[in-house]
């Protein structure tokens, strides 16, 4: 994580801030999992922990979904992805102006006889969106690694109205 952060930033200060935020997110996730005896942790509490670094924007995000418990590995992967999405929202997206909002919703769906978690991050009201020209560590984590690690698929889209990120993953894999 550290070496990837150093590769994809333009300054040592930017790299340090990215590393600090990622490690703080992991630390909060580990603490929450330890409180649960390294068992399953509730998704809604994990989401709040992932977004705690972004408290100045707390009135501008909304999170909702049914109770879902995640296992340790899934919790860490998802928390890092959410941290990266929020960081990008601050730098370029919905949180980079005074009016943008983020909605994070999830639900449990049956797809082909398998129970899956469907999670959607939607930004609205930010500046017009453009697909980034380069992919850094965070972008790769959001668009590729999260889906693979969680044995599902993750897709990020860049409509002009705001970034959307969709994760669909088997619930059984997320709990393991």
PDB file of C-alpha atoms in Angstrom:
ATOM      1  CA  UNK A   1       0.000   0.000   0.000  1.00  0.00           C
ATOM      2  CA  UNK A   2       2.797   2.405   0.875  1.00  0.00           C
ATOM      3  CA  UNK A   3       4.835   1.735  -2.262  1.00  0.00           C
ATOM      4  CA  UNK A   4       1.737   2.053  -4.454  1.00  0.00           C
ATOM      5  CA  UNK A   5       0.865   5.337  -2.745  1.00  0.00           C
ATOM      6  CA  UNK A   6       4.353   6.664  -3.432  1.00  0.00           C
ATOM      7  CA  UNK A   7       4.165   5.664  -7.100  1.00  0.00           C
ATOM      8  CA  UNK A   8       0.885   7.375  -7.809  1.00  0.00           C
ATOM      9  CA  UNK A   9       1.300  10.774  -6.118  1.00  0.00           C
ATOM     10  CA  UNK A  10       2.956  13.932  -7.349  1.00  0.00           C
ATOM     11  CA  UNK A  11       4.536  15.078  -4.082  1.00  0.00           C
ATOM     12  CA  UNK A  12       5.852  13.537  -0.888  1.00  0.00           C
ATOM     13  CA  UNK A  13       3.281  15.569   1.082  1.00  0.00           C
ATOM     14  CA  UNK A  14       0.434  14.137  -1.016  1.00  0.00           C
ATOM     15  CA  UNK A  15       1.845  10.625  -0.569  1.00  0.00           C
ATOM     16  CA  UNK A  16       2.127  11.110   3.190  1.00  0.00           C
ATOM     17  CA  UNK A  17      -1.459  12.336   3.465  1.00  0.00           C
ATOM     18  CA  UNK A  18      -2.756   9.433   1.369  1.00  0.00           C
ATOM     19  CA  UNK A  19      -0.808   6.884   3.423  1.00  0.00           C
ATOM     20  CA  UNK A  20      -1.943   8.441   6.724  1.00  0.00           C
ATOM     21  CA  UNK A  21      -5.599   8.365   5.686  1.00  0.00           C
ATOM     22  CA  UNK A  22      -5.423   4.793   4.409  1.00  0.00           C
ATOM     23  CA  UNK A  23      -3.674   3.573   7.555  1.00  0.00           C
ATOM     24  CA  UNK A  24      -6.165   5.399   9.790  1.00  0.00           C
ATOM     25  CA  UNK A  25      -9.035   3.735   7.926  1.00  0.00           C
ATOM     26  CA  UNK A  26      -7.415   0.325   8.317  1.00  0.00           C
ATOM     27  CA  UNK A  27      -6.733   1.003  11.998  1.00  0.00           C
ATOM     28  CA  UNK A  28     -10.370   1.896  12.709  1.00  0.00           C
ATOM     29  CA  UNK A  29     -11.512  -1.215  10.829  1.00  0.00           C
ATOM     30  CA  UNK A  30      -9.108  -3.431  12.782  1.00  0.00           C
ATOM     31  CA  UNK A  31     -10.312  -1.901  16.074  1.00  0.00           C
ATOM     32  CA  UNK A  32     -13.920  -2.567  15.130  1.00  0.00           C
ATOM     33  CA  UNK A  33     -13.120  -6.161  14.167  1.00  0.00           C
ATOM     34  CA  UNK A  34     -11.185  -6.682  17.409  1.00  0.00           C
ATOM     35  CA  UNK A  35     -14.207  -5.431  19.336  1.00  0.00           C
ATOM     36  CA  UNK A  36     -16.156  -8.203  17.565  1.00  0.00           C
ATOM     37  CA  UNK A  37     -13.482 -10.820  18.469  1.00  0.00           C
ATOM     38  CA  UNK A  38     -12.274 -10.722  14.859  1.00  0.00           C
ATOM     39  CA  UNK A  39     -15.669 -11.930  13.695  1.00  0.00           C
ATOM     40  CA  UNK A  40     -18.277 -10.299  11.543  1.00  0.00           C
ATOM     41  CA  UNK A  41     -18.760  -6.543  11.752  1.00  0.00           C
ATOM     42  CA  UNK A  42     -21.908  -4.622  10.767  1.00  0.00           C
ATOM     43  CA  UNK A  43     -21.624  -2.861   7.407  1.00  0.00           C
ATOM     44  CA  UNK A  44     -23.361   0.312   8.595  1.00  0.00           C
ATOM     45  CA  UNK A  45     -20.831   0.784  11.421  1.00  0.00           C
ATOM     46  CA  UNK A  46     -17.945   0.013   9.070  1.00  0.00           C
ATOM     47  CA  UNK A  47     -19.214   2.653   6.627  1.00  0.00           C
ATOM     48  CA  UNK A  48     -19.360   5.254   9.383  1.00  0.00           C
ATOM     49  CA  UNK A  49     -15.793   4.359  10.398  1.00  0.00           C
ATOM     50  CA  UNK A  50     -14.606   4.627   6.794  1.00  0.00           C
ATOM     51  CA  UNK A  51     -16.099   8.105   6.454  1.00  0.00           C
ATOM     52  CA  UNK A  52     -14.985   9.525   9.821  1.00  0.00           C
ATOM     53  CA  UNK A  53     -12.012  11.288   8.182  1.00  0.00           C
ATOM     54  CA  UNK A  54     -14.537  13.149   6.064  1.00  0.00           C
ATOM     55  CA  UNK A  55     -16.617  14.566   8.923  1.00  0.00           C
ATOM     56  CA  UNK A  56     -16.641  18.123   7.457  1.00  0.00           C
ATOM     57  CA  UNK A  57     -18.944  16.664   4.780  1.00  0.00           C
ATOM     58  CA  UNK A  58     -21.127  14.632   7.160  1.00  0.00           C
ATOM     59  CA  UNK A  59     -24.245  16.637   6.353  1.00  0.00           C
ATOM     60  CA  UNK A  60     -23.736  15.944   2.668  1.00  0.00           C
ATOM     61  CA  UNK A  61     -23.715  12.151   2.603  1.00  0.00           C
ATOM     62  CA  UNK A  62     -26.460   9.680   3.201  1.00  0.00           C
ATOM     63  CA  UNK A  63     -25.969   5.966   3.864  1.00  0.00           C
ATOM     64  CA  UNK A  64     -28.683   3.347   4.054  1.00  0.00           C
ATOM     65  CA  UNK A  65     -29.254  -0.344   3.703  1.00  0.00           C
ATOM     66  CA  UNK A  66     -30.333  -3.439   5.590  1.00  0.00           C
ATOM     67  CA  UNK A  67     -28.226  -5.032   8.333  1.00  0.00           C
ATOM     68  CA  UNK A  68     -25.289  -6.920   6.806  1.00  0.00           C
ATOM     69  CA  UNK A  69     -22.275  -8.389   8.586  1.00  0.00           C
ATOM     70  CA  UNK A  70     -18.898  -8.591   6.846  1.00  0.00           C
ATOM     71  CA  UNK A  71     -15.928 -10.770   7.660  1.00  0.00           C
ATOM     72  CA  UNK A  72     -12.509  -9.236   8.417  1.00  0.00           C
ATOM     73  CA  UNK A  73     -10.941  -9.438   4.956  1.00  0.00           C
ATOM     74  CA  UNK A  74     -14.036  -8.114   3.202  1.00  0.00           C
ATOM     75  CA  UNK A  75     -14.407  -5.332   5.760  1.00  0.00           C
ATOM     76  CA  UNK A  76     -10.858  -4.089   5.185  1.00  0.00           C
ATOM     77  CA  UNK A  77     -11.142  -4.180   1.407  1.00  0.00           C
ATOM     78  CA  UNK A  78     -14.473  -2.395   1.365  1.00  0.00           C
ATOM     79  CA  UNK A  79     -13.334   0.244   3.856  1.00  0.00           C
ATOM     80  CA  UNK A  80     -10.281   1.068   1.756  1.00  0.00           C
ATOM     81  CA  UNK A  81     -12.448   1.359  -1.368  1.00  0.00           C
ATOM     82  CA  UNK A  82     -14.887   3.697   0.412  1.00  0.00           C
ATOM     83  CA  UNK A  83     -11.991   5.776   1.731  1.00  0.00           C
ATOM     84  CA  UNK A  84     -10.662   6.148  -1.823  1.00  0.00           C
ATOM     85  CA  UNK A  85     -14.098   7.107  -3.175  1.00  0.00           C
ATOM     86  CA  UNK A  86     -14.511   9.747  -0.457  1.00  0.00           C
ATOM     87  CA  UNK A  87     -10.992  11.071  -1.047  1.00  0.00           C
ATOM     88  CA  UNK A  88     -11.713  11.427  -4.758  1.00  0.00           C
ATOM     89  CA  UNK A  89     -15.028  13.140  -3.964  1.00  0.00           C
ATOM     90  CA  UNK A  90     -13.112  15.734  -1.917  1.00  0.00           C
ATOM     91  CA  UNK A  91     -10.441  16.280  -4.577  1.00  0.00           C
ATOM     92  CA  UNK A  92     -12.525  16.182  -7.755  1.00  0.00           C
ATOM     93  CA  UNK A  93     -16.149  15.270  -7.117  1.00  0.00           C
ATOM     94  CA  UNK A  94     -19.213  16.001  -5.040  1.00  0.00           C
ATOM     95  CA  UNK A  95     -17.329  17.215  -1.959  1.00  0.00           C
ATOM     96  CA  UNK A  96     -15.055  19.551  -3.958  1.00  0.00           C
ATOM     97  CA  UNK A  97     -17.723  22.265  -3.996  1.00  0.00           C
ATOM     98  CA  UNK A  98     -20.303  23.542  -1.514  1.00  0.00           C
ATOM     99  CA  UNK A  99     -23.385  21.742  -2.849  1.00  0.00           C
ATOM    100  CA  UNK A 100     -22.450  18.200  -3.879  1.00  0.00           C
ATOM    101  CA  UNK A 101     -23.787  15.137  -2.101  1.00  0.00           C
ATOM    102  CA  UNK A 102     -22.985  11.445  -1.881  1.00  0.00           C
ATOM    103  CA  UNK A 103     -25.490   8.668  -1.413  1.00  0.00           C
ATOM    104  CA  UNK A 104     -24.317   5.192  -0.436  1.00  0.00           C
ATOM    105  CA  UNK A 105     -26.994   2.524  -0.532  1.00  0.00           C
ATOM    106  CA  UNK A 106     -26.875  -1.233  -0.307  1.00  0.00           C
ATOM    107  CA  UNK A 107     -29.300  -4.075  -0.505  1.00  0.00           C
ATOM    108  CA  UNK A 108     -29.382  -7.829  -0.543  1.00  0.00           C
ATOM    109  CA  UNK A 109     -30.524  -9.288  -3.875  1.00  0.00           C
ATOM    110  CA  UNK A 110     -31.023 -12.753  -5.315  1.00  0.00           C
ATOM    111  CA  UNK A 111     -29.181 -13.185  -8.600  1.00  0.00           C
ATOM    112  CA  UNK A 112     -29.184 -16.567 -10.314  1.00  0.00           C
ATOM    113  CA  UNK A 113     -30.032 -18.351  -7.081  1.00  0.00           C
ATOM    114  CA  UNK A 114     -27.201 -16.692  -5.150  1.00  0.00           C
ATOM    115  CA  UNK A 115     -27.619 -14.071  -2.425  1.00  0.00           C
ATOM    116  CA  UNK A 116     -25.516 -11.011  -3.218  1.00  0.00           C
ATOM    117  CA  UNK A 117     -24.723  -7.642  -1.742  1.00  0.00           C
ATOM    118  CA  UNK A 118     -25.392  -4.820  -4.161  1.00  0.00           C
ATOM    119  CA  UNK A 119     -23.775  -1.543  -3.096  1.00  0.00           C
ATOM    120  CA  UNK A 120     -24.028   1.775  -4.944  1.00  0.00           C
ATOM    121  CA  UNK A 121     -22.039   5.004  -4.360  1.00  0.00           C
ATOM    122  CA  UNK A 122     -23.616   7.951  -6.201  1.00  0.00           C
ATOM    123  CA  UNK A 123     -22.282  11.506  -6.345  1.00  0.00           C
ATOM    124  CA  UNK A 124     -24.542  14.405  -7.311  1.00  0.00           C
ATOM    125  CA  UNK A 125     -24.242  18.176  -7.475  1.00  0.00           C
ATOM    126  CA  UNK A 126     -20.479  18.338  -7.871  1.00  0.00           C
ATOM    127  CA  UNK A 127     -18.599  19.807 -10.788  1.00  0.00           C
ATOM    128  CA  UNK A 128     -18.999  18.125 -14.182  1.00  0.00           C
ATOM    129  CA  UNK A 129     -17.158  14.805 -14.133  1.00  0.00           C
ATOM    130  CA  UNK A 130     -14.488  13.614 -16.533  1.00  0.00           C
ATOM    131  CA  UNK A 131     -12.891  10.202 -16.587  1.00  0.00           C
ATOM    132  CA  UNK A 132      -9.367  10.512 -15.154  1.00  0.00           C
ATOM    133  CA  UNK A 133      -6.485  10.258 -17.593  1.00  0.00           C
ATOM    134  CA  UNK A 134      -4.396   8.077 -15.281  1.00  0.00           C
ATOM    135  CA  UNK A 135      -5.152   5.419 -12.710  1.00  0.00           C
ATOM    136  CA  UNK A 136      -3.357   5.601  -9.394  1.00  0.00           C
ATOM    137  CA  UNK A 137      -3.445   3.082  -6.566  1.00  0.00           C
ATOM    138  CA  UNK A 138      -6.805   4.310  -5.283  1.00  0.00           C
ATOM    139  CA  UNK A 139      -8.439   4.175  -8.704  1.00  0.00           C
ATOM    140  CA  UNK A 140      -7.193   0.640  -9.278  1.00  0.00           C
ATOM    141  CA  UNK A 141      -8.436  -0.372  -5.834  1.00  0.00           C
ATOM    142  CA  UNK A 142     -11.882   1.069  -6.553  1.00  0.00           C
ATOM    143  CA  UNK A 143     -12.262  -0.250 -10.093  1.00  0.00           C
ATOM    144  CA  UNK A 144     -10.516  -3.623 -10.024  1.00  0.00           C
ATOM    145  CA  UNK A 145      -9.098  -4.895  -6.744  1.00  0.00           C
ATOM    146  CA  UNK A 146     -12.277  -4.518  -4.695  1.00  0.00           C
ATOM    147  CA  UNK A 147     -14.294  -6.667  -7.072  1.00  0.00           C
ATOM    148  CA  UNK A 148     -11.635  -9.351  -7.314  1.00  0.00           C
ATOM    149  CA  UNK A 149     -10.884  -9.419  -3.605  1.00  0.00           C
ATOM    150  CA  UNK A 150     -14.573  -9.648  -2.742  1.00  0.00           C
ATOM    151  CA  UNK A 151     -15.180 -12.301  -5.448  1.00  0.00           C
ATOM    152  CA  UNK A 152     -17.637 -10.096  -7.242  1.00  0.00           C
ATOM    153  CA  UNK A 153     -17.445  -7.191  -9.606  1.00  0.00           C
ATOM    154  CA  UNK A 154     -16.882  -3.498  -9.081  1.00  0.00           C
ATOM    155  CA  UNK A 155     -17.582  -0.886 -11.731  1.00  0.00           C
ATOM    156  CA  UNK A 156     -16.894   2.830 -11.639  1.00  0.00           C
ATOM    157  CA  UNK A 157     -18.594   5.137 -14.110  1.00  0.00           C
ATOM    158  CA  UNK A 158     -18.021   8.798 -14.835  1.00  0.00           C
ATOM    159  CA  UNK A 159     -21.273  10.346 -16.064  1.00  0.00           C
ATOM    160  CA  UNK A 160     -21.017  14.116 -16.193  1.00  0.00           C
ATOM    161  CA  UNK A 161     -23.587  14.363 -13.366  1.00  0.00           C
ATOM    162  CA  UNK A 162     -21.378  12.542 -10.842  1.00  0.00           C
ATOM    163  CA  UNK A 163     -19.269   9.451 -10.222  1.00  0.00           C
ATOM    164  CA  UNK A 164     -21.050   6.181  -9.559  1.00  0.00           C
ATOM    165  CA  UNK A 165     -19.494   3.008  -8.178  1.00  0.00           C
ATOM    166  CA  UNK A 166     -21.307  -0.290  -8.063  1.00  0.00           C
ATOM    167  CA  UNK A 167     -20.177  -3.382  -6.194  1.00  0.00           C
ATOM    168  CA  UNK A 168     -21.948  -6.711  -6.527  1.00  0.00           C
ATOM    169  CA  UNK A 169     -20.493  -9.584  -4.502  1.00  0.00           C
ATOM    170  CA  UNK A 170     -21.720 -12.909  -3.103  1.00  0.00           C
ATOM    171  CA  UNK A 171     -22.881 -12.453   0.457  1.00  0.00           C
ATOM    172  CA  UNK A 172     -21.364 -15.772   1.530  1.00  0.00           C
ATOM    173  CA  UNK A 173     -17.911 -14.637   0.324  1.00  0.00           C
ATOM    174  CA  UNK A 174     -18.231 -11.314   2.165  1.00  0.00           C
ATOM    175  CA  UNK A 175     -18.985 -13.013   5.453  1.00  0.00           C
ATOM    176  CA  UNK A 176     -16.045 -15.401   5.245  1.00  0.00           C
TER     177      UNK A 176
END
